[in-house]
Amino acid sequence: MTFKKKCLLGTLIFSINLIHFFLFENFFDIIIINSIIFAGYIDYKKFIIPDTSVIIILIVSLFNFSIYNLIISIIIFLLLVNFYKKKKMGFGDVKLLTVLSLYFGYEIFFIIIFSIILILILNFKKEQAKIPFGFYIMFGVLINLFMRWFYDPLQNYWFPF
């Protein structure tokens, strides 16, 4: 990676964190954003999801623990293991989506839908044998967070009860 690309990527990450911190002030989301951007970038370049990102997201998820999220995480894990056994996705993607479901709960379904839509749009005519799913999960998480940040205030405004 050239110096120019590293600077652009660093600026992008810094800008997302700065906007998030001043507008929404959720420290755990900032850690999730940094970890998922790191995992998505490494997956795009090397087709592996680093365990460090998965462990960091797992630790953050434990601070946001609920039994409901644990049940969703178990369901997601059992569903994704079938895809792993059929060689449709790697086990790093399974681990990443499982720990993300611990943090996001039911929102993981939106993240998966956003990721699949992006894969279909961006790889429509490409016949790739391998697709870096973690890269698209990264965009799914970012889209989900931005939608949550902007939808929740509107929801509280229109439905205050």
Short mmCIF file of N, CA and C in Angstrom, two decimals:
data_model
loop_
_atom_site.label_atom_id
_atom_site.label_comp_id
_atom_site.label_asym_id
_atom_site.label_seq_id
_atom_site.Cartn_x
_atom_site.Cartn_y
_atom_site.Cartn_z
N MET A 1 0.85 -1.17 0.00
CA MET A 1 0.00 0.00 0.00
C MET A 1 0.90 1.23 0.00
N THR A 2 0.57 2.15 -0.86
CA THR A 2 1.37 3.36 -0.95
C THR A 2 1.05 4.30 0.22
N PHE A 3 1.94 5.24 0.40
CA PHE A 3 1.77 6.21 1.48
C PHE A 3 0.49 7.01 1.31
N LYS A 4 0.18 7.35 0.07
CA LYS A 4 -1.02 8.14 -0.22
C LYS A 4 -2.28 7.37 0.18
N LYS A 5 -2.32 6.07 -0.13
CA LYS A 5 -3.48 5.26 0.22
C LYS A 5 -3.60 5.10 1.73
N LYS A 6 -2.46 4.94 2.41
CA LYS A 6 -2.48 4.83 3.87
C LYS A 6 -3.02 6.11 4.50
N CYS A 7 -2.61 7.24 3.96
CA CYS A 7 -3.10 8.53 4.49
C CYS A 7 -4.60 8.68 4.26
N LEU A 8 -5.07 8.28 3.08
CA LEU A 8 -6.50 8.38 2.80
C LEU A 8 -7.31 7.46 3.71
N LEU A 9 -6.83 6.23 3.91
CA LEU A 9 -7.52 5.30 4.80
C LEU A 9 -7.52 5.81 6.24
N GLY A 10 -6.39 6.32 6.69
CA GLY A 10 -6.31 6.87 8.05
C GLY A 10 -7.23 8.06 8.23
N THR A 11 -7.29 8.92 7.22
CA THR A 11 -8.18 10.08 7.27
C THR A 11 -9.64 9.65 7.32
N LEU A 12 -9.99 8.63 6.54
CA LEU A 12 -11.35 8.12 6.54
C LEU A 12 -11.73 7.58 7.91
N ILE A 13 -10.87 6.76 8.49
CA ILE A 13 -11.14 6.19 9.81
C ILE A 13 -11.24 7.29 10.86
N PHE A 14 -10.32 8.24 10.83
CA PHE A 14 -10.34 9.34 11.79
C PHE A 14 -11.62 10.16 11.65
N SER A 15 -12.03 10.44 10.41
CA SER A 15 -13.23 11.24 10.18
C SER A 15 -14.48 10.55 10.70
N ILE A 16 -14.59 9.24 10.44
CA ILE A 16 -15.75 8.49 10.93
C ILE A 16 -15.78 8.52 12.45
N ASN A 17 -14.63 8.31 13.08
CA ASN A 17 -14.57 8.32 14.54
C ASN A 17 -14.89 9.70 15.11
N LEU A 18 -14.38 10.74 14.48
CA LEU A 18 -14.61 12.10 14.96
C LEU A 18 -16.09 12.47 14.87
N ILE A 19 -16.69 12.18 13.73
CA ILE A 19 -18.12 12.46 13.55
C ILE A 19 -18.94 11.69 14.58
N HIS A 20 -18.60 10.42 14.74
CA HIS A 20 -19.36 9.60 15.68
C HIS A 20 -19.19 10.09 17.10
N PHE A 21 -17.98 10.45 17.49
CA PHE A 21 -17.74 10.88 18.86
C PHE A 21 -18.49 12.16 19.20
N PHE A 22 -18.45 13.13 18.30
CA PHE A 22 -19.10 14.41 18.61
C PHE A 22 -20.61 14.35 18.48
N LEU A 23 -21.12 13.49 17.62
CA LEU A 23 -22.57 13.43 17.46
C LEU A 23 -23.24 12.45 18.40
N PHE A 24 -22.58 11.34 18.68
CA PHE A 24 -23.29 10.27 19.37
C PHE A 24 -22.62 9.78 20.65
N GLU A 25 -21.33 9.99 20.81
CA GLU A 25 -20.60 9.75 22.05
C GLU A 25 -20.74 8.33 22.61
N ASN A 26 -20.76 7.33 21.78
CA ASN A 26 -20.80 5.95 22.24
C ASN A 26 -19.42 5.34 22.01
N PHE A 27 -18.67 5.17 23.06
CA PHE A 27 -17.29 4.70 22.97
C PHE A 27 -17.21 3.29 22.41
N PHE A 28 -18.16 2.44 22.75
CA PHE A 28 -18.13 1.06 22.27
C PHE A 28 -18.31 0.99 20.75
N ASP A 29 -19.17 1.86 20.21
CA ASP A 29 -19.34 1.89 18.76
C ASP A 29 -18.05 2.30 18.06
N ILE A 30 -17.30 3.21 18.66
CA ILE A 30 -16.03 3.63 18.06
C ILE A 30 -15.05 2.46 18.01
N ILE A 31 -15.00 1.67 19.07
CA ILE A 31 -14.12 0.49 19.07
C ILE A 31 -14.58 -0.51 18.01
N ILE A 32 -15.89 -0.72 17.90
CA ILE A 32 -16.43 -1.63 16.89
C ILE A 32 -16.08 -1.13 15.49
N ILE A 33 -16.23 0.17 15.25
CA ILE A 33 -15.92 0.74 13.93
C ILE A 33 -14.45 0.49 13.58
N ASN A 34 -13.55 0.79 14.50
CA ASN A 34 -12.13 0.59 14.21
C ASN A 34 -11.81 -0.88 13.97
N SER A 35 -12.36 -1.76 14.77
CA SER A 35 -12.08 -3.19 14.62
C SER A 35 -12.64 -3.73 13.31
N ILE A 36 -13.84 -3.31 12.94
CA ILE A 36 -14.45 -3.84 11.73
C ILE A 36 -13.78 -3.26 10.48
N ILE A 37 -13.33 -2.01 10.53
CA ILE A 37 -12.60 -1.46 9.39
C ILE A 37 -11.27 -2.19 9.21
N PHE A 38 -10.59 -2.48 10.31
CA PHE A 38 -9.34 -3.24 10.24
C PHE A 38 -9.59 -4.64 9.67
N ALA A 39 -10.61 -5.31 10.17
CA ALA A 39 -10.92 -6.67 9.70
C ALA A 39 -11.33 -6.66 8.23
N GLY A 40 -12.14 -5.68 7.83
CA GLY A 40 -12.58 -5.60 6.44
C GLY A 40 -11.43 -5.33 5.49
N TYR A 41 -10.52 -4.46 5.89
CA TYR A 41 -9.37 -4.15 5.04
C TYR A 41 -8.45 -5.37 4.88
N ILE A 42 -8.15 -6.03 5.99
CA ILE A 42 -7.29 -7.22 5.93
C ILE A 42 -7.96 -8.32 5.11
N ASP A 43 -9.27 -8.49 5.27
CA ASP A 43 -9.98 -9.50 4.50
C ASP A 43 -9.96 -9.18 3.02
N TYR A 44 -10.07 -7.91 2.67
CA TYR A 44 -10.03 -7.51 1.27
C TYR A 44 -8.67 -7.80 0.64
N LYS A 45 -7.61 -7.56 1.40
CA LYS A 45 -6.25 -7.75 0.87
C LYS A 45 -5.78 -9.20 0.92
N LYS A 46 -6.09 -9.91 2.02
CA LYS A 46 -5.49 -11.23 2.24
C LYS A 46 -6.49 -12.37 2.38
N PHE A 47 -7.77 -12.09 2.32
CA PHE A 47 -8.83 -13.09 2.47
C PHE A 47 -8.77 -13.82 3.80
N ILE A 48 -8.40 -13.12 4.87
CA ILE A 48 -8.46 -13.67 6.22
C ILE A 48 -9.03 -12.60 7.16
N ILE A 49 -9.72 -13.04 8.17
CA ILE A 49 -10.23 -12.13 9.21
C ILE A 49 -9.31 -12.28 10.41
N PRO A 50 -8.66 -11.20 10.83
CA PRO A 50 -7.74 -11.32 11.97
C PRO A 50 -8.49 -11.63 13.27
N ASP A 51 -7.92 -12.56 14.03
CA ASP A 51 -8.53 -12.93 15.31
C ASP A 51 -8.52 -11.78 16.30
N THR A 52 -7.57 -10.86 16.15
CA THR A 52 -7.52 -9.72 17.07
C THR A 52 -8.80 -8.89 16.97
N SER A 53 -9.30 -8.69 15.76
CA SER A 53 -10.55 -7.93 15.60
C SER A 53 -11.71 -8.67 16.23
N VAL A 54 -11.75 -9.98 16.02
CA VAL A 54 -12.84 -10.79 16.57
C VAL A 54 -12.81 -10.74 18.10
N ILE A 55 -11.62 -10.84 18.68
CA ILE A 55 -11.48 -10.82 20.14
C ILE A 55 -11.86 -9.46 20.71
N ILE A 56 -11.44 -8.39 20.04
CA ILE A 56 -11.79 -7.04 20.51
C ILE A 56 -13.30 -6.84 20.48
N ILE A 57 -13.94 -7.26 19.39
CA ILE A 57 -15.40 -7.12 19.29
C ILE A 57 -16.08 -7.99 20.34
N LEU A 58 -15.53 -9.18 20.61
CA LEU A 58 -16.09 -10.05 21.65
C LEU A 58 -16.02 -9.38 23.03
N ILE A 59 -14.88 -8.78 23.34
CA ILE A 59 -14.73 -8.11 24.64
C ILE A 59 -15.70 -6.94 24.76
N VAL A 60 -15.83 -6.15 23.70
CA VAL A 60 -16.79 -5.03 23.73
C VAL A 60 -18.22 -5.56 23.86
N SER A 61 -18.50 -6.69 23.20
CA SER A 61 -19.84 -7.27 23.27
C SER A 61 -20.19 -7.73 24.67
N LEU A 62 -19.19 -8.14 25.43
CA LEU A 62 -19.46 -8.58 26.80
C LEU A 62 -19.90 -7.42 27.69
N PHE A 63 -19.48 -6.20 27.37
CA PHE A 63 -19.95 -5.03 28.11
C PHE A 63 -21.40 -4.69 27.78
N ASN A 64 -21.84 -5.12 26.62
CA ASN A 64 -23.20 -4.85 26.15
C ASN A 64 -24.03 -6.14 26.18
N PHE A 65 -23.75 -7.01 27.12
CA PHE A 65 -24.31 -8.36 27.13
C PHE A 65 -25.79 -8.38 27.48
N SER A 66 -26.53 -9.19 26.73
CA SER A 66 -27.91 -9.52 27.09
C SER A 66 -28.18 -10.95 26.64
N ILE A 67 -29.06 -11.62 27.33
CA ILE A 67 -29.36 -13.01 27.01
C ILE A 67 -30.04 -13.11 25.64
N TYR A 68 -30.79 -12.08 25.28
CA TYR A 68 -31.44 -12.02 23.97
C TYR A 68 -30.39 -12.02 22.85
N ASN A 69 -29.36 -11.19 23.01
CA ASN A 69 -28.29 -11.16 22.00
C ASN A 69 -27.54 -12.48 21.95
N LEU A 70 -27.39 -13.15 23.09
CA LEU A 70 -26.72 -14.44 23.12
C LEU A 70 -27.51 -15.48 22.34
N ILE A 71 -28.82 -15.48 22.49
CA ILE A 71 -29.66 -16.43 21.75
C ILE A 71 -29.57 -16.16 20.25
N ILE A 72 -29.61 -14.90 19.86
CA ILE A 72 -29.47 -14.55 18.44
C ILE A 72 -28.10 -14.96 17.93
N SER A 73 -27.08 -14.78 18.74
CA SER A 73 -25.72 -15.15 18.34
C SER A 73 -25.60 -16.66 18.13
N ILE A 74 -26.22 -17.44 18.99
CA ILE A 74 -26.19 -18.90 18.83
C ILE A 74 -26.92 -19.30 17.55
N ILE A 75 -28.05 -18.69 17.28
CA ILE A 75 -28.80 -18.99 16.05
C ILE A 75 -27.98 -18.62 14.82
N ILE A 76 -27.37 -17.45 14.83
CA ILE A 76 -26.53 -17.02 13.71
C ILE A 76 -25.38 -18.00 13.51
N PHE A 77 -24.73 -18.39 14.60
CA PHE A 77 -23.61 -19.33 14.51
C PHE A 77 -24.05 -20.65 13.89
N LEU A 78 -25.17 -21.20 14.34
CA LEU A 78 -25.64 -22.48 13.81
C LEU A 78 -26.03 -22.38 12.34
N LEU A 79 -26.62 -21.26 11.95
CA LEU A 79 -26.96 -21.07 10.53
C LEU A 79 -25.72 -20.92 9.66
N LEU A 80 -24.74 -20.17 10.16
CA LEU A 80 -23.55 -19.91 9.35
C LEU A 80 -22.61 -21.10 9.28
N VAL A 81 -22.65 -21.99 10.26
CA VAL A 81 -21.81 -23.19 10.20
C VAL A 81 -22.20 -24.04 9.00
N ASN A 82 -23.49 -24.04 8.63
CA ASN A 82 -23.91 -24.77 7.44
C ASN A 82 -23.26 -24.20 6.18
N PHE A 83 -23.17 -22.88 6.09
CA PHE A 83 -22.50 -22.26 4.95
C PHE A 83 -21.01 -22.59 4.95
N TYR A 84 -20.42 -22.64 6.13
CA TYR A 84 -19.00 -22.97 6.24
C TYR A 84 -18.76 -24.41 5.80
N LYS A 85 -19.62 -25.33 6.20
CA LYS A 85 -19.45 -26.74 5.82
C LYS A 85 -19.60 -26.94 4.32
N LYS A 86 -20.42 -26.11 3.68
CA LYS A 86 -20.61 -26.20 2.23
C LYS A 86 -19.57 -25.39 1.47
N LYS A 87 -18.59 -24.84 2.18
CA LYS A 87 -17.51 -24.03 1.60
C LYS A 87 -18.03 -22.77 0.92
N LYS A 88 -19.13 -22.22 1.42
CA LYS A 88 -19.68 -20.98 0.86
C LYS A 88 -19.05 -19.75 1.49
N MET A 89 -18.52 -19.90 2.71
CA MET A 89 -17.84 -18.79 3.38
C MET A 89 -16.80 -19.37 4.33
N GLY A 90 -15.84 -18.53 4.69
CA GLY A 90 -14.78 -18.97 5.58
C GLY A 90 -15.21 -18.91 7.04
N PHE A 91 -14.43 -19.59 7.89
CA PHE A 91 -14.78 -19.62 9.31
C PHE A 91 -14.52 -18.27 9.97
N GLY A 92 -13.62 -17.47 9.41
CA GLY A 92 -13.40 -16.12 9.94
C GLY A 92 -14.65 -15.28 9.82
N ASP A 93 -15.37 -15.42 8.70
CA ASP A 93 -16.63 -14.71 8.52
C ASP A 93 -17.67 -15.18 9.53
N VAL A 94 -17.68 -16.48 9.79
CA VAL A 94 -18.62 -17.04 10.78
C VAL A 94 -18.32 -16.45 12.16
N LYS A 95 -17.04 -16.44 12.54
CA LYS A 95 -16.66 -15.88 13.85
C LYS A 95 -17.01 -14.40 13.94
N LEU A 96 -16.71 -13.66 12.87
CA LEU A 96 -16.97 -12.22 12.88
C LEU A 96 -18.46 -11.92 13.02
N LEU A 97 -19.29 -12.59 12.24
CA LEU A 97 -20.73 -12.35 12.33
C LEU A 97 -21.30 -12.81 13.67
N THR A 98 -20.72 -13.86 14.24
CA THR A 98 -21.20 -14.34 15.54
C THR A 98 -20.94 -13.32 16.63
N VAL A 99 -19.71 -12.77 16.69
CA VAL A 99 -19.42 -11.79 17.74
C VAL A 99 -20.13 -10.47 17.47
N LEU A 100 -20.33 -10.13 16.20
CA LEU A 100 -21.10 -8.92 15.90
C LEU A 100 -22.55 -9.08 16.33
N SER A 101 -23.09 -10.30 16.21
CA SER A 101 -24.47 -10.52 16.65
C SER A 101 -24.59 -10.43 18.17
N LEU A 102 -23.50 -10.72 18.89
CA LEU A 102 -23.51 -10.52 20.34
C LEU A 102 -23.66 -9.03 20.67
N TYR A 103 -23.06 -8.18 19.86
CA TYR A 103 -23.11 -6.74 20.12
C TYR A 103 -24.40 -6.11 19.58
N PHE A 104 -24.75 -6.45 18.35
CA PHE A 104 -25.87 -5.77 17.69
C PHE A 104 -27.22 -6.43 17.91
N GLY A 105 -27.26 -7.68 18.27
CA GLY A 105 -28.54 -8.36 18.47
C GLY A 105 -29.27 -8.56 17.16
N TYR A 106 -30.56 -8.20 17.12
CA TYR A 106 -31.36 -8.42 15.91
C TYR A 106 -30.87 -7.61 14.72
N GLU A 107 -30.10 -6.55 14.96
CA GLU A 107 -29.60 -5.72 13.87
C GLU A 107 -28.63 -6.48 12.98
N ILE A 108 -28.12 -7.62 13.43
CA ILE A 108 -27.20 -8.41 12.62
C ILE A 108 -27.88 -8.87 11.34
N PHE A 109 -29.19 -9.07 11.38
CA PHE A 109 -29.91 -9.48 10.17
C PHE A 109 -29.88 -8.36 9.13
N PHE A 110 -30.00 -7.11 9.58
CA PHE A 110 -29.89 -5.98 8.66
C PHE A 110 -28.46 -5.88 8.10
N ILE A 111 -27.48 -6.12 8.95
CA ILE A 111 -26.08 -6.08 8.51
C ILE A 111 -25.84 -7.13 7.44
N ILE A 112 -26.36 -8.33 7.64
CA ILE A 112 -26.19 -9.40 6.65
C ILE A 112 -26.91 -9.03 5.36
N ILE A 113 -28.10 -8.47 5.46
CA ILE A 113 -28.85 -8.07 4.26
C ILE A 113 -28.10 -6.97 3.51
N PHE A 114 -27.61 -5.95 4.23
CA PHE A 114 -26.83 -4.89 3.57
C PHE A 114 -25.59 -5.47 2.89
N SER A 115 -24.93 -6.39 3.56
CA SER A 115 -23.71 -6.99 3.00
C SER A 115 -24.01 -7.78 1.73
N ILE A 116 -25.08 -8.56 1.75
CA ILE A 116 -25.44 -9.35 0.58
C ILE A 116 -25.85 -8.44 -0.58
N ILE A 117 -26.59 -7.38 -0.28
CA ILE A 117 -26.98 -6.43 -1.34
C ILE A 117 -25.73 -5.81 -1.97
N LEU A 118 -24.77 -5.42 -1.15
CA LEU A 118 -23.53 -4.84 -1.69
C LEU A 118 -22.76 -5.85 -2.53
N ILE A 119 -22.72 -7.10 -2.10
CA ILE A 119 -22.05 -8.14 -2.89
C ILE A 119 -22.74 -8.29 -4.24
N LEU A 120 -24.06 -8.32 -4.24
CA LEU A 120 -24.78 -8.48 -5.49
C LEU A 120 -24.59 -7.28 -6.42
N ILE A 121 -24.57 -6.08 -5.86
CA ILE A 121 -24.39 -4.89 -6.69
C ILE A 121 -22.97 -4.79 -7.23
N LEU A 122 -21.99 -4.96 -6.38
CA LEU A 122 -20.60 -4.72 -6.78
C LEU A 122 -19.95 -5.91 -7.50
N ASN A 123 -20.49 -7.10 -7.34
CA ASN A 123 -19.92 -8.27 -8.00
C ASN A 123 -20.91 -8.90 -8.96
N PHE A 124 -21.77 -8.08 -9.55
CA PHE A 124 -22.85 -8.61 -10.38
C PHE A 124 -22.33 -9.38 -11.59
N LYS A 125 -21.38 -8.81 -12.31
CA LYS A 125 -20.90 -9.46 -13.52
C LYS A 125 -19.53 -10.09 -13.36
N LYS A 126 -18.99 -10.05 -12.17
CA LYS A 126 -17.68 -10.65 -11.93
C LYS A 126 -17.86 -12.10 -11.53
N GLU A 127 -17.02 -12.94 -12.07
CA GLU A 127 -17.06 -14.35 -11.71
C GLU A 127 -15.85 -14.67 -10.85
N GLN A 128 -15.90 -14.24 -9.60
CA GLN A 128 -14.80 -14.49 -8.69
C GLN A 128 -15.04 -15.80 -7.96
N ALA A 129 -13.96 -16.54 -7.76
CA ALA A 129 -14.07 -17.77 -6.98
C ALA A 129 -14.18 -17.43 -5.50
N LYS A 130 -13.47 -16.39 -5.07
CA LYS A 130 -13.48 -16.00 -3.67
C LYS A 130 -13.93 -14.55 -3.56
N ILE A 131 -14.81 -14.31 -2.62
CA ILE A 131 -15.28 -12.95 -2.35
C ILE A 131 -14.95 -12.64 -0.89
N PRO A 132 -14.28 -11.51 -0.64
CA PRO A 132 -13.96 -11.16 0.76
C PRO A 132 -15.21 -10.67 1.50
N PHE A 133 -15.94 -11.60 2.09
CA PHE A 133 -17.21 -11.27 2.73
C PHE A 133 -17.02 -10.33 3.91
N GLY A 134 -15.89 -10.42 4.60
CA GLY A 134 -15.62 -9.53 5.73
C GLY A 134 -15.57 -8.07 5.30
N PHE A 135 -15.10 -7.83 4.09
CA PHE A 135 -15.05 -6.48 3.53
C PHE A 135 -16.47 -5.92 3.39
N TYR A 136 -17.39 -6.74 2.93
CA TYR A 136 -18.77 -6.31 2.76
C TYR A 136 -19.51 -6.25 4.10
N ILE A 137 -19.12 -7.11 5.05
CA ILE A 137 -19.66 -7.02 6.40
C ILE A 137 -19.30 -5.67 7.01
N MET A 138 -18.06 -5.23 6.74
CA MET A 138 -17.62 -3.92 7.23
C MET A 138 -18.57 -2.82 6.76
N PHE A 139 -18.89 -2.81 5.48
CA PHE A 139 -19.80 -1.79 4.96
C PHE A 139 -21.21 -1.98 5.51
N GLY A 140 -21.62 -3.23 5.70
CA GLY A 140 -22.93 -3.49 6.30
C GLY A 140 -23.03 -2.93 7.70
N VAL A 141 -21.96 -3.10 8.50
CA VAL A 141 -21.94 -2.56 9.86
C VAL A 141 -21.98 -1.04 9.83
N LEU A 142 -21.17 -0.42 8.96
CA LEU A 142 -21.15 1.04 8.88
C LEU A 142 -22.50 1.60 8.44
N ILE A 143 -23.12 0.97 7.45
CA ILE A 143 -24.44 1.42 7.00
C ILE A 143 -25.45 1.28 8.13
N ASN A 144 -25.39 0.14 8.83
CA ASN A 144 -26.32 -0.08 9.94
C ASN A 144 -26.13 0.96 11.05
N LEU A 145 -24.88 1.26 11.39
CA LEU A 145 -24.63 2.25 12.44
C LEU A 145 -25.13 3.64 12.02
N PHE A 146 -24.87 4.02 10.77
CA PHE A 146 -25.35 5.33 10.32
C PHE A 146 -26.87 5.37 10.30
N MET A 147 -27.50 4.28 9.90
CA MET A 147 -28.97 4.26 9.90
C MET A 147 -29.50 4.32 11.33
N ARG A 148 -28.85 3.64 12.26
CA ARG A 148 -29.28 3.67 13.66
C ARG A 148 -29.10 5.07 14.24
N TRP A 149 -27.99 5.71 13.92
CA TRP A 149 -27.71 7.04 14.46
C TRP A 149 -28.74 8.06 14.00
N PHE A 150 -29.16 7.95 12.74
CA PHE A 150 -30.08 8.94 12.20
C PHE A 150 -31.54 8.53 12.34
N TYR A 151 -31.81 7.26 12.50
CA TYR A 151 -33.19 6.81 12.62
C TYR A 151 -33.70 6.94 14.05
N ASP A 152 -32.87 6.64 15.04
CA ASP A 152 -33.32 6.69 16.43
C ASP A 152 -33.81 8.06 16.87
N PRO A 153 -33.11 9.16 16.55
CA PRO A 153 -33.67 10.47 16.95
C PRO A 153 -35.01 10.75 16.29
N LEU A 154 -35.19 10.33 15.04
CA LEU A 154 -36.47 10.54 14.37
C LEU A 154 -37.55 9.69 15.01
N GLN A 155 -37.19 8.47 15.39
CA GLN A 155 -38.16 7.59 16.03
C GLN A 155 -38.62 8.18 17.36
N ASN A 156 -37.69 8.73 18.13
CA ASN A 156 -38.06 9.35 19.40
C ASN A 156 -38.87 10.63 19.20
N TYR A 157 -38.64 11.31 18.08
CA TYR A 157 -39.39 12.53 17.80
C TYR A 157 -40.83 12.20 17.40
N TRP A 158 -41.00 11.21 16.51
CA TRP A 158 -42.32 10.90 16.00
C TRP A 158 -43.13 10.01 16.95
N PHE A 159 -42.42 9.18 17.72
CA PHE A 159 -43.12 8.26 18.64
C PHE A 159 -42.55 8.43 20.05
N PRO A 160 -42.91 9.52 20.74
CA PRO A 160 -42.30 9.80 22.04
C PRO A 160 -42.83 8.92 23.18
N PHE A 161 -43.87 8.15 22.95
CA PHE A 161 -44.45 7.35 24.03
C PHE A 161 -43.78 6.01 24.16
#
